[in-house]
Amino acid sequence: QVQLAESGGGLVQPGGSLRLSCAASGGRRSEGIFRLYGISWYHQALENPRELVAAIYSDGSTEYADSVKGQFTISRDKTNNTAYLQMDSLNTEDTGVYYCIIPGITWGQGTQVTVSS
């Protein structure tokens, strides 16, 4: 079973940056998970549905929500099966829980990001 574990969230001031990590594990030890699956980052604000922020596909191509283009960057390291979301120029609207998801396979538990003075 593939599992995802997010980390890197926390409290940051407006204008600051955070780098979220999503470590994937499970399956055969020799399996390159991100060679088989894409991964997506979702954002969930209070009492709102999860919204797609960024996605990276198995071929390395990426897409972003219009609201974060030029602000967030998704990447992956296939060697250690870790995906990242670099978040720059954060503002209070970015506050919420961020989840990494392999669509149709599994999802992480989320990591809290709070942007506040």
Protein backbone atom coordinates (compact mmCIF):
# COMPACT_ATOMS: atom_id res chain seq x y z
CA GLN A 1 0.00 0.00 0.00
CA VAL A 2 1.37 3.39 -0.97
CA GLN A 3 1.35 5.96 1.81
CA LEU A 4 1.94 9.69 1.71
CA ALA A 5 3.22 11.84 4.55
CA GLU A 6 3.27 15.63 4.35
CA SER A 7 5.54 17.87 6.34
CA GLY A 8 6.89 21.39 6.30
CA GLY A 9 3.82 23.34 7.29
CA GLY A 10 3.83 25.91 10.01
CA LEU A 11 3.39 29.56 10.84
CA VAL A 12 4.81 32.13 8.48
CA GLN A 13 4.42 35.88 8.12
CA PRO A 14 2.88 37.41 5.01
CA GLY A 15 5.41 37.57 2.23
CA GLY A 16 7.32 34.61 3.58
CA SER A 17 7.98 31.21 2.10
CA LEU A 18 7.47 27.58 2.99
CA ARG A 19 8.51 24.37 1.35
CA LEU A 20 6.15 21.46 1.84
CA SER A 21 7.33 17.90 1.44
CA CYS A 22 5.36 14.79 0.58
CA ALA A 23 7.16 11.52 1.16
CA ALA A 24 5.75 8.47 -0.56
CA SER A 25 6.39 4.97 0.66
CA GLY A 26 5.06 1.47 0.24
CA GLY A 27 4.86 -1.08 -2.48
CA ARG A 28 7.96 -2.87 -3.59
CA ARG A 29 11.08 -1.33 -2.13
CA SER A 30 12.60 -1.07 -5.58
CA GLU A 31 9.54 0.59 -7.06
CA GLY A 32 9.91 4.14 -8.26
CA ILE A 33 6.53 5.45 -7.20
CA PHE A 34 6.78 8.74 -9.05
CA ARG A 35 7.76 6.92 -12.20
CA LEU A 36 4.31 5.34 -12.14
CA TYR A 37 2.09 8.04 -10.68
CA GLY A 38 1.61 11.74 -10.75
CA ILE A 39 0.97 13.67 -7.56
CA SER A 40 -1.19 16.65 -6.74
CA TRP A 41 -1.27 19.22 -3.98
CA TYR A 42 -4.63 20.38 -2.71
CA HIS A 43 -5.51 23.27 -0.46
CA GLN A 44 -8.42 23.31 1.94
CA ALA A 45 -9.41 26.46 3.73
CA LEU A 46 -11.82 26.39 6.65
CA GLU A 47 -15.17 24.87 5.71
CA ASN A 48 -14.24 24.87 2.03
CA PRO A 49 -13.75 21.93 -0.28
CA ARG A 50 -10.30 20.86 -1.27
CA GLU A 51 -9.04 22.73 -4.30
CA LEU A 52 -6.30 21.66 -6.64
CA VAL A 53 -3.22 23.84 -6.30
CA ALA A 54 -0.60 22.07 -8.38
CA ALA A 55 0.05 18.76 -10.05
CA ILE A 56 3.05 17.00 -11.45
CA TYR A 57 2.65 14.05 -13.76
CA SER A 58 4.70 10.93 -14.24
CA ASP A 59 6.43 12.48 -17.24
CA GLY A 60 7.43 15.52 -15.19
CA SER A 61 4.98 17.97 -16.69
CA THR A 62 3.20 20.31 -14.31
CA GLU A 63 0.08 22.39 -14.01
CA TYR A 64 -1.05 25.01 -11.54
CA ALA A 65 -4.19 26.70 -10.43
CA ASP A 66 -4.42 30.17 -11.90
CA SER A 67 -4.37 31.66 -8.42
CA VAL A 68 -0.88 30.35 -7.65
CA LYS A 69 0.89 30.57 -10.99
CA GLY A 70 4.20 32.26 -10.47
CA GLN A 71 3.89 31.85 -6.71
CA PHE A 72 4.03 28.10 -6.09
CA THR A 73 6.31 25.52 -7.65
CA ILE A 74 5.77 21.77 -7.58
CA SER A 75 8.65 19.37 -8.00
CA ARG A 76 9.64 15.82 -7.23
CA ASP A 77 12.65 13.73 -6.43
CA LYS A 78 12.19 10.29 -7.92
CA THR A 79 15.25 9.00 -6.12
CA ASN A 80 13.71 9.32 -2.67
CA ASN A 81 10.03 9.39 -3.71
CA THR A 82 9.44 12.85 -2.33
CA ALA A 83 7.38 15.61 -3.88
CA TYR A 84 7.64 19.25 -2.90
CA LEU A 85 5.57 22.37 -3.03
CA GLN A 86 7.61 25.56 -2.82
CA MET A 87 5.35 28.38 -1.72
CA ASP A 88 6.59 31.93 -2.04
CA SER A 89 5.02 35.32 -1.42
CA LEU A 90 2.54 33.80 0.96
CA ASN A 91 -0.47 35.76 2.10
CA THR A 92 -3.31 35.11 4.49
CA GLU A 93 -5.43 33.64 1.70
CA ASP A 94 -2.97 30.75 1.50
CA THR A 95 -3.78 29.66 5.04
CA GLY A 96 -5.22 26.18 5.32
CA VAL A 97 -4.41 22.52 5.19
CA TYR A 98 -2.37 21.24 2.29
CA TYR A 99 -2.71 17.66 1.15
CA CYS A 100 -0.69 15.64 -1.28
CA ILE A 101 -2.67 13.13 -3.29
CA ILE A 102 -1.97 10.43 -5.80
CA PRO A 103 -5.27 10.47 -7.64
CA GLY A 104 -7.10 7.17 -7.41
CA ILE A 105 -4.41 5.68 -5.18
CA THR A 106 -4.03 7.43 -1.84
CA TRP A 107 -3.76 10.72 -0.01
CA GLY A 108 -1.83 12.20 2.85
CA GLN A 109 -3.12 13.42 6.19
CA GLY A 110 -2.37 17.06 5.46
CA THR A 111 -0.09 19.70 6.88
CA GLN A 112 -1.28 23.00 8.31
CA VAL A 113 -0.05 26.27 6.87
CA THR A 114 -0.88 29.46 8.70
CA VAL A 115 0.04 32.84 7.26
CA SER A 116 -0.35 35.52 9.86
CA SER A 117 1.38 38.50 11.41
